[in-house]
CSV table of C-alpha atoms in Angstrom, one decimal:
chain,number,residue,atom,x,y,z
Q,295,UNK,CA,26.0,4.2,-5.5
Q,296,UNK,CA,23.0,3.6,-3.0
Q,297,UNK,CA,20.5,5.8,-3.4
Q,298,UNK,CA,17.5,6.5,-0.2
Q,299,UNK,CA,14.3,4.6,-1.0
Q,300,UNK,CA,12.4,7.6,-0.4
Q,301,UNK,CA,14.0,10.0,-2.8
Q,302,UNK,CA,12.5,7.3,-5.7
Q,303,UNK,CA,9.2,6.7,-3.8
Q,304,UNK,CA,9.4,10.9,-4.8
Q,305,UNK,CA,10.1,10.1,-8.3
Q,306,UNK,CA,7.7,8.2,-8.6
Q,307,UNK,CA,4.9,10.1,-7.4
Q,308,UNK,CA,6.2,13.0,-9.9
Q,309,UNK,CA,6.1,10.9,-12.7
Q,310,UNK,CA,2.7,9.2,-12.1
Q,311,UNK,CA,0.7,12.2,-10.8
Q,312,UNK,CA,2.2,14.1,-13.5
Q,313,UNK,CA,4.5,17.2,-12.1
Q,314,UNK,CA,5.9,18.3,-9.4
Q,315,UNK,CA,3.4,20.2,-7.4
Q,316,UNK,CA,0.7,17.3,-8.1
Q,317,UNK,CA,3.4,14.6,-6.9
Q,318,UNK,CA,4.0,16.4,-4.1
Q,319,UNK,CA,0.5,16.4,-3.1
Q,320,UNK,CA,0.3,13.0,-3.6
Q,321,UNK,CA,2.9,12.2,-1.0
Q,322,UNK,CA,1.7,15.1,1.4
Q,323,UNK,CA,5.0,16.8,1.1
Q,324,UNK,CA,5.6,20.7,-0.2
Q,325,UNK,CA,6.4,21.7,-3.6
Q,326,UNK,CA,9.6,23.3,-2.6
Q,327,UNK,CA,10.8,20.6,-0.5
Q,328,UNK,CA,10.4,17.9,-3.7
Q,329,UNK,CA,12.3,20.6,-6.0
Q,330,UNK,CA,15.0,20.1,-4.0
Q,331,UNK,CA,14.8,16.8,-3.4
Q,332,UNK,CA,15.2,16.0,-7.3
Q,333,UNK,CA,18.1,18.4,-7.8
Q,334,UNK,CA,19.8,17.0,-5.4
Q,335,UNK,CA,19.3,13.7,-6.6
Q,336,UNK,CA,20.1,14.9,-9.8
Q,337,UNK,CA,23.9,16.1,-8.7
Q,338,UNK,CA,24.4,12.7,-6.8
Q,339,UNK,CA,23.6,10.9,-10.2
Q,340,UNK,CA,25.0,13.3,-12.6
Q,341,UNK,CA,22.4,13.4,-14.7
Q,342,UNK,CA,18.8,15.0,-15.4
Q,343,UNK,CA,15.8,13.5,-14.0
Q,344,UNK,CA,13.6,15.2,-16.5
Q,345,UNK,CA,13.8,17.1,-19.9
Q,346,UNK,CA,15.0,20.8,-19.0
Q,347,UNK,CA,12.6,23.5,-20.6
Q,348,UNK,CA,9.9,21.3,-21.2
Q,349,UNK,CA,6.1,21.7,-19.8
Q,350,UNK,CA,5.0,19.7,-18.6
Q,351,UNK,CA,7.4,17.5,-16.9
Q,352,UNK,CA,9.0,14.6,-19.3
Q,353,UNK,CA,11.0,12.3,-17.3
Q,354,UNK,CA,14.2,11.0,-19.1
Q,355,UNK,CA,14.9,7.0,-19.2
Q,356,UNK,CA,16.6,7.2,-16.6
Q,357,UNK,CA,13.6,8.8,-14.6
Q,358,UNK,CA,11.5,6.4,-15.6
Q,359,UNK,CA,13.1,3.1,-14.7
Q,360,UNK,CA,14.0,5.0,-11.0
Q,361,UNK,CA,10.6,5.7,-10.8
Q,362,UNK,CA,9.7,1.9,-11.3
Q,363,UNK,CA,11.9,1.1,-8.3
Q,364,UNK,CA,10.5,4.1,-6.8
Q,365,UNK,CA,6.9,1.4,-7.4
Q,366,UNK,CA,7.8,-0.8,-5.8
Q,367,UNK,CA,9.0,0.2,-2.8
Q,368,UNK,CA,5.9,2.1,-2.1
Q,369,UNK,CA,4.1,-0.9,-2.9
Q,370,UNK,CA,6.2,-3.0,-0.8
Q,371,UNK,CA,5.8,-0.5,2.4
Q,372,UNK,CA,1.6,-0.4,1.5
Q,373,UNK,CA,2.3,-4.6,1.9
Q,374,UNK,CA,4.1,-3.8,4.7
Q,375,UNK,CA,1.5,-1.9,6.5
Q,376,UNK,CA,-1.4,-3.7,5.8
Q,377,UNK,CA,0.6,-6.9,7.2
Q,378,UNK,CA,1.3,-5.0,10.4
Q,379,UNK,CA,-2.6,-3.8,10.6
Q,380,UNK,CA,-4.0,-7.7,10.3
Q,381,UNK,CA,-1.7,-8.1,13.5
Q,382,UNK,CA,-2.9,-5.6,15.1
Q,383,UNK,CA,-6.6,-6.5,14.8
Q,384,UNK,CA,-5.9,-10.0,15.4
Q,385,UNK,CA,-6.3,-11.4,11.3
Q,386,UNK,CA,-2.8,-13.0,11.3
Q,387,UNK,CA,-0.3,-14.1,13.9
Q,388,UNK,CA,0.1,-17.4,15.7
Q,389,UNK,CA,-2.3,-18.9,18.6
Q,390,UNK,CA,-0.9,-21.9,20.5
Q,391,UNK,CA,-3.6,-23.5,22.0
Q,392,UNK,CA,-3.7,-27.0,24.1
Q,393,UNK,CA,-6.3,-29.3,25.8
Q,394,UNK,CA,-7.5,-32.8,26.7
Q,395,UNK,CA,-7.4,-35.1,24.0
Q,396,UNK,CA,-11.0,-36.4,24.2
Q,397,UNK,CA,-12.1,-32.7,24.0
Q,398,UNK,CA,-9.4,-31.0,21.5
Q,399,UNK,CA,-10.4,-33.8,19.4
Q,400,UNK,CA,-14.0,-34.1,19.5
Q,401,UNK,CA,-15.4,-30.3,20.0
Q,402,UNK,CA,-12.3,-28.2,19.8
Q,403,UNK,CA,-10.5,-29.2,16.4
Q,404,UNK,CA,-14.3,-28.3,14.5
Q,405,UNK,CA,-14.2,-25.4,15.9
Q,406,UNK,CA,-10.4,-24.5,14.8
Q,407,UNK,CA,-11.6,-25.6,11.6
Q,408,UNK,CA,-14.7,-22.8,11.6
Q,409,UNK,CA,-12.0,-19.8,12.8
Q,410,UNK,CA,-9.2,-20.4,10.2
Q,411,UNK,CA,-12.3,-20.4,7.1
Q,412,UNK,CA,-12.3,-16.7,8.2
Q,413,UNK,CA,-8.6,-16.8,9.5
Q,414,UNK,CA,-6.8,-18.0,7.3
Q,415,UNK,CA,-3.3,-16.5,7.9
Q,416,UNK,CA,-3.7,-17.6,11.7
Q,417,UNK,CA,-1.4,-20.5,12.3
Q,418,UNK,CA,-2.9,-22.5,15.0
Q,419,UNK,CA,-0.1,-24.6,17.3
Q,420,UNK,CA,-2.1,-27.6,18.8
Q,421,UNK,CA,-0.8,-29.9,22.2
Q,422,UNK,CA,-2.5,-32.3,24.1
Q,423,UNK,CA,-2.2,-32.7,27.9
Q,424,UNK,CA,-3.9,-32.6,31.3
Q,425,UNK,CA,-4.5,-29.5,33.7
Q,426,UNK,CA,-1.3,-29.7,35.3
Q,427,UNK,CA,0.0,-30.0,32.6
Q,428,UNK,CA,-1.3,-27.0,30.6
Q,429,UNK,CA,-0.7,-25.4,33.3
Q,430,UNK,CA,2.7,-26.1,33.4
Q,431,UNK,CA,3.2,-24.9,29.9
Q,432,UNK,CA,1.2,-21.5,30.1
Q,433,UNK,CA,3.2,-20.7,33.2
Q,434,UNK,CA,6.2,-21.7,31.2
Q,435,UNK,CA,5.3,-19.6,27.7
Q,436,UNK,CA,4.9,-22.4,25.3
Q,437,UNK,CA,1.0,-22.2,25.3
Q,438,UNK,CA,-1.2,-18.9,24.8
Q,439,UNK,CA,-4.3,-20.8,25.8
Q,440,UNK,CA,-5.8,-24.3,27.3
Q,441,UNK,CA,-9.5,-25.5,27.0
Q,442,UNK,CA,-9.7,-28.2,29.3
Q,443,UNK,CA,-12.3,-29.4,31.6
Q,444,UNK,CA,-11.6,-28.3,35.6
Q,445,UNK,CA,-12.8,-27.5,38.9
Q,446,UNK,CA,-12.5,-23.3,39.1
Q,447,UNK,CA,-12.3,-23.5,42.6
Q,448,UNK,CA,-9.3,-25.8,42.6
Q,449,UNK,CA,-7.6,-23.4,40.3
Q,450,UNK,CA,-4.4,-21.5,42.1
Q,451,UNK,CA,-3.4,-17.9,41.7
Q,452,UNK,CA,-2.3,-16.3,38.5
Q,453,UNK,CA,-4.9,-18.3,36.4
Q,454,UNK,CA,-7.7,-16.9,34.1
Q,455,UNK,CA,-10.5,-19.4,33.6
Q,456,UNK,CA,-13.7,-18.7,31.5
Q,457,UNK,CA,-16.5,-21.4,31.6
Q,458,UNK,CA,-17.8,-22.2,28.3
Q,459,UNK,CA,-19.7,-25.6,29.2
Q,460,UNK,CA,-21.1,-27.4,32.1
Q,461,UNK,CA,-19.7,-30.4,33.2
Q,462,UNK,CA,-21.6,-32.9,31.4
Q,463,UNK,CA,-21.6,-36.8,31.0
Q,464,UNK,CA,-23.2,-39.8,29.2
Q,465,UNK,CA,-23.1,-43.1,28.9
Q,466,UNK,CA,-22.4,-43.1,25.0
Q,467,UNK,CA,-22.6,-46.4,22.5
Q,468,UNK,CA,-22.6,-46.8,18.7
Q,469,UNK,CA,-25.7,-45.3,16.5
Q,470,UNK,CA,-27.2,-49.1,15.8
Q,471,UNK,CA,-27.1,-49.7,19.6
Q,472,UNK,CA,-29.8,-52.4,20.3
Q,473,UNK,CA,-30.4,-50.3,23.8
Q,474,UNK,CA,-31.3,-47.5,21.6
Q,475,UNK,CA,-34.0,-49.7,20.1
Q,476,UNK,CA,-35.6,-50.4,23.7
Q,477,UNK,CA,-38.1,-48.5,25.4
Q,478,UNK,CA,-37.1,-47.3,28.7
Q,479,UNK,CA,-34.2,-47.8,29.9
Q,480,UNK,CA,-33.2,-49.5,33.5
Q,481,UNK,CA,-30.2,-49.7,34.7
Q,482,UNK,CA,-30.3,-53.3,34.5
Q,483,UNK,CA,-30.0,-53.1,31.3
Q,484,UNK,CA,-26.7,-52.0,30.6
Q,485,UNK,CA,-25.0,-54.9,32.9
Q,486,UNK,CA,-24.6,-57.4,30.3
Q,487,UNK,CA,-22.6,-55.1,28.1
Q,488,UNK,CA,-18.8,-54.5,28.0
Q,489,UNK,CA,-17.1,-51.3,28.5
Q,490,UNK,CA,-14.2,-49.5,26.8
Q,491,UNK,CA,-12.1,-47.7,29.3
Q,492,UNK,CA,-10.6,-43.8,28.5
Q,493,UNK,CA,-7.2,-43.7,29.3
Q,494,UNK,CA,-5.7,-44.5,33.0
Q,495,UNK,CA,-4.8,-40.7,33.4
Q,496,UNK,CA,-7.6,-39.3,31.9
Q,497,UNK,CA,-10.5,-37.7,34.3
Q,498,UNK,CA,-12.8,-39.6,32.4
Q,499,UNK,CA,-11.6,-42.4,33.6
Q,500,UNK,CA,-12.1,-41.6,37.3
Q,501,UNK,CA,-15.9,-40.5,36.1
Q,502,UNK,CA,-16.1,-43.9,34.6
Q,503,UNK,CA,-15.5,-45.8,37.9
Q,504,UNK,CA,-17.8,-43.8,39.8
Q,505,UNK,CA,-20.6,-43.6,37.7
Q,506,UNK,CA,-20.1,-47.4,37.2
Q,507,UNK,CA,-20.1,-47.4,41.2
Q,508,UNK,CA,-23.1,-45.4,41.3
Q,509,UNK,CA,-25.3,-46.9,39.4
Q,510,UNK,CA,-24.5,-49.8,40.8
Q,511,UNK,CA,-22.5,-51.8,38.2
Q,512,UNK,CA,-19.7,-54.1,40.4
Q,513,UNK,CA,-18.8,-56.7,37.5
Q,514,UNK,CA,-17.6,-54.4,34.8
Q,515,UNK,CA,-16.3,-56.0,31.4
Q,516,UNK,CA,-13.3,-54.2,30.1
Q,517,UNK,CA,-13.0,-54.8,26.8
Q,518,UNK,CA,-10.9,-51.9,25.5
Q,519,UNK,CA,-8.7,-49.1,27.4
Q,520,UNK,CA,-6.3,-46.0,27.0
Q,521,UNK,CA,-7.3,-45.4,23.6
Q,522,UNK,CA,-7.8,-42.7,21.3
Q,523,UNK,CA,-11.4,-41.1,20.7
Q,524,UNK,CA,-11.3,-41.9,17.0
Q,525,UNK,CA,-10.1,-45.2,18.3
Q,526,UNK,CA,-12.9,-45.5,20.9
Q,527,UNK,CA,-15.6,-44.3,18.2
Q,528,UNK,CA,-14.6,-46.6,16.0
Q,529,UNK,CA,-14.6,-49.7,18.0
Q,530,UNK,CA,-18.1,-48.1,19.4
Q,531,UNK,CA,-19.9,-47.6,16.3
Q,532,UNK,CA,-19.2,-51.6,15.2
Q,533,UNK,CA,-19.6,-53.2,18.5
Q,534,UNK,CA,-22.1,-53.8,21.7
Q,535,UNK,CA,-19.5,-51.6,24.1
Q,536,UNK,CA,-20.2,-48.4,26.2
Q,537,UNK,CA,-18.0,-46.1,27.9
Q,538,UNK,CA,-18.7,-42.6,29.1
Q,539,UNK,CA,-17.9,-39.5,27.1
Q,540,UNK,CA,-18.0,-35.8,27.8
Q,541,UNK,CA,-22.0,-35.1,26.0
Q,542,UNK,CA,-20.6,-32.5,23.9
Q,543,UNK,CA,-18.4,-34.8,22.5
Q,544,UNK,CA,-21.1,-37.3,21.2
Q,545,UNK,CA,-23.5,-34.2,20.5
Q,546,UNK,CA,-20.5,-33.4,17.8
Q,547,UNK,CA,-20.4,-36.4,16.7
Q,548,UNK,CA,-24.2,-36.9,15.9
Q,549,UNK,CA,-23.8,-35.3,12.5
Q,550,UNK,CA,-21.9,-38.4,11.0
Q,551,UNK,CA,-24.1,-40.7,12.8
Q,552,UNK,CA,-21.7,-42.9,15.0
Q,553,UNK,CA,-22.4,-42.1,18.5
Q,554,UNK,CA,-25.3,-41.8,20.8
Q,555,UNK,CA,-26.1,-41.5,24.0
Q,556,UNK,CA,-28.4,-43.7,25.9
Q,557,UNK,CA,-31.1,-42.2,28.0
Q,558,UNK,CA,-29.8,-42.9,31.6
Q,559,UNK,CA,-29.2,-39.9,33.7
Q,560,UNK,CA,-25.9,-40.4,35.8
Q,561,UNK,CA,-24.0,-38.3,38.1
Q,562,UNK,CA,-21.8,-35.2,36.6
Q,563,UNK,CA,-18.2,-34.5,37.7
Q,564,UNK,CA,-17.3,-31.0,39.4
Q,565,UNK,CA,-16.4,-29.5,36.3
Q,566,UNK,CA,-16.9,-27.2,33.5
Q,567,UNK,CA,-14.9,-27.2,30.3
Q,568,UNK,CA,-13.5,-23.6,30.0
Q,569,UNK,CA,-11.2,-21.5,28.5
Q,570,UNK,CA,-7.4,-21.2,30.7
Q,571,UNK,CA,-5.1,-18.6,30.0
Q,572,UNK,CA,-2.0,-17.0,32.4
Q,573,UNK,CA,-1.9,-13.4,32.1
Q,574,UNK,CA,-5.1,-12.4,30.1
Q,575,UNK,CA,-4.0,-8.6,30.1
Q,576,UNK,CA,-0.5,-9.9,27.9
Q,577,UNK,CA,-2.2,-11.9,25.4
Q,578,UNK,CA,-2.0,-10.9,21.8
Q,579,UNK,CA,-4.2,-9.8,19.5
Q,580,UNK,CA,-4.8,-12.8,17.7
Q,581,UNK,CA,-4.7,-14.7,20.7
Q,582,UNK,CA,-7.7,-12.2,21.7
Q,583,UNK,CA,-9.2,-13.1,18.9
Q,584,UNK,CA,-9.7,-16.6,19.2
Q,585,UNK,CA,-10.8,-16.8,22.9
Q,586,UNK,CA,-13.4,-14.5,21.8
Q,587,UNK,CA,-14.3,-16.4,18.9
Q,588,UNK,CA,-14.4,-20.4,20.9
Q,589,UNK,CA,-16.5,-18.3,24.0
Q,590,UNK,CA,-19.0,-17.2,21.4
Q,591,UNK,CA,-19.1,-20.5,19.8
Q,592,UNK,CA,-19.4,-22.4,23.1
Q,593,UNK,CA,-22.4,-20.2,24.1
Q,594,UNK,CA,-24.1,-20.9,20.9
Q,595,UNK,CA,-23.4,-24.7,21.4
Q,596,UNK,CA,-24.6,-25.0,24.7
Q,597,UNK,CA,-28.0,-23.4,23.7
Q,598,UNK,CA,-27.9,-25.8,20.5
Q,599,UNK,CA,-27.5,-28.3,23.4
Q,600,UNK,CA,-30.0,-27.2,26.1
Q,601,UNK,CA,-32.5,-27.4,23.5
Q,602,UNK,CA,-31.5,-30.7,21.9
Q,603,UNK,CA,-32.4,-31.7,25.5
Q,604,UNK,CA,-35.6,-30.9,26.1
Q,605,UNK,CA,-36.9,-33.2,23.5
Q,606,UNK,CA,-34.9,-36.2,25.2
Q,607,UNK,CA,-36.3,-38.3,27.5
Q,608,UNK,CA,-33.9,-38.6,30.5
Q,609,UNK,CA,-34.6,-41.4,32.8
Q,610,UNK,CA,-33.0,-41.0,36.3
């Protein structure tokens, strides 16, 4: 015999508020309509629900151990709602995000890290890949979201692209440096040093070349190339080598003390790192969510960062 879920969520609002007209109350229904309700479930059963003659109500056995189903199916529906409401305002769900590698790892991946201590239920999807590539994949539907250094102009239609950062390099080296040591830098100085190379199809390493170009640097030592940035930290942090790095990405890192940046001022790419999404209006709560939270995050970093800078001597 199946029985409807509701008619024990009834039963157990009888038996726990104590009669009829108080259970009925409880569940905002009228005290006629739960009469009938439990004589009706009574015939189905063929049996009483409660003791007849008796004030107040006494359930029977059999009342009771309905009424325990009736429990937990109330409870289950209260789960059930309160697990639709953190979707809703963006608490659980699932955020696919992607992004260069130098950036997802060495600014983005704290910051996931900050969201999910008061996220927890949010899964977080992460990819690595270039702007034509990310924007392959948000076109496509496998990403909700790409933070990735770009031109905005260059951007086609049907893109959404929020700048979070200026487009901002250094010439970056180990903490123990001996250049950091010196007094004033010229750019002589860095000549005799090798260089570690970001990858081939990085943008980085098109910076690389030109600043190297710029400054005037035409016998460049290569001593390491297309690797990782925990890779390129750690061959950084126990050698002489310099590369160039995003300076958010060695302002992160300055907390564990592996990676400066020397005092040279060089020539900045026509970028900004931002946040690049397809549709904004489609984008779901939790996906909402997070953009919100990395823009807030990014302006407070980037006033961290202006003022970090105004107590370093820049020499051009």
């Amino acid at each position: 015999m199946k029985l409807d879920p509701r008619h024990l969520e009834i039963l157990a609002a009888i038996v726990d508020s104590g009669g009829l007209t108080e259970g009925a109350q409880a569940i905002g229904r009228a005290q006629p309509s739960v009469s009938r309700t439990v004589a009706m479930l009574e015939a189905r059963i063929g049996a009483p629900l409660f003791d007849k003659n008796k004030r107040p109500l006494v359930p029977t056995e059999l009342c009771l151990s309905l009424a325990g189903e009736g429990r937990r199916i109330l409870a289950a529906g209260n789960t059930a709602s309160a697990i639709v409401a953190t979707f809703r305002t963006g608490h659980r769900g699932m955020v696919r995000i992607g992004g260069t590698p130098v950036f997802m790892d060495g600014v983005i991946s704290t910051l996931i890290a900050e969201f999910q201590q008061n996220h927890p239920q949010v899964r977080i999807e992460q990819s690595y890949g270039y702007v034509p590539e990310l924007m392959h994949q948000l076109v496509a539907g496998r990403l909700d979201v790409a933070i990735c250094p770009t031109n905005p102009a260059a951007l086609p239609q049907g893109f959404q692209f929020v700048p979070v950062l200026p487009g901002r390099n250094v010439i970056a080296c180990g903490s123990h440096h001996p250049l950091l040591r010196k007094g004033p830098l010229r750019l002589a100085d860095i000549a005799p040093y090798p260089w570690i190379a970001p990858p081939a199809s990085s943008p980085l390493y098109e910076d690389m070349r030109h600043i190297l170009r710029d400054i005037g640097v035409n016998d460049t030592r290569i001593s390491f190339s297309g690797g990782t940035l925990a890779s390129m930290t750690a061959i950084l942090s126990n050698s002489d080598a310099l590369t160039v790095l995003p300076y958010s990405v060695v302002f992160m890192a300055r907390r564990q003390r592996v990676l400066a940046a020397l005092s040279i001022r060089i020539g900045h790419p026509e970028r900004m790192l931002g946040i690049l999404t397809g549709d904004a209006e489609a984008a779901n709560p939790t996906v909402r969510r997070f953009r919100r939270f990395i823009e807030t995050e990014f302006g407070n970093l980037s006033r961290v960062i202006q003022q970090h800078e105004q107590n370093t001597v820049w020499r051009d």
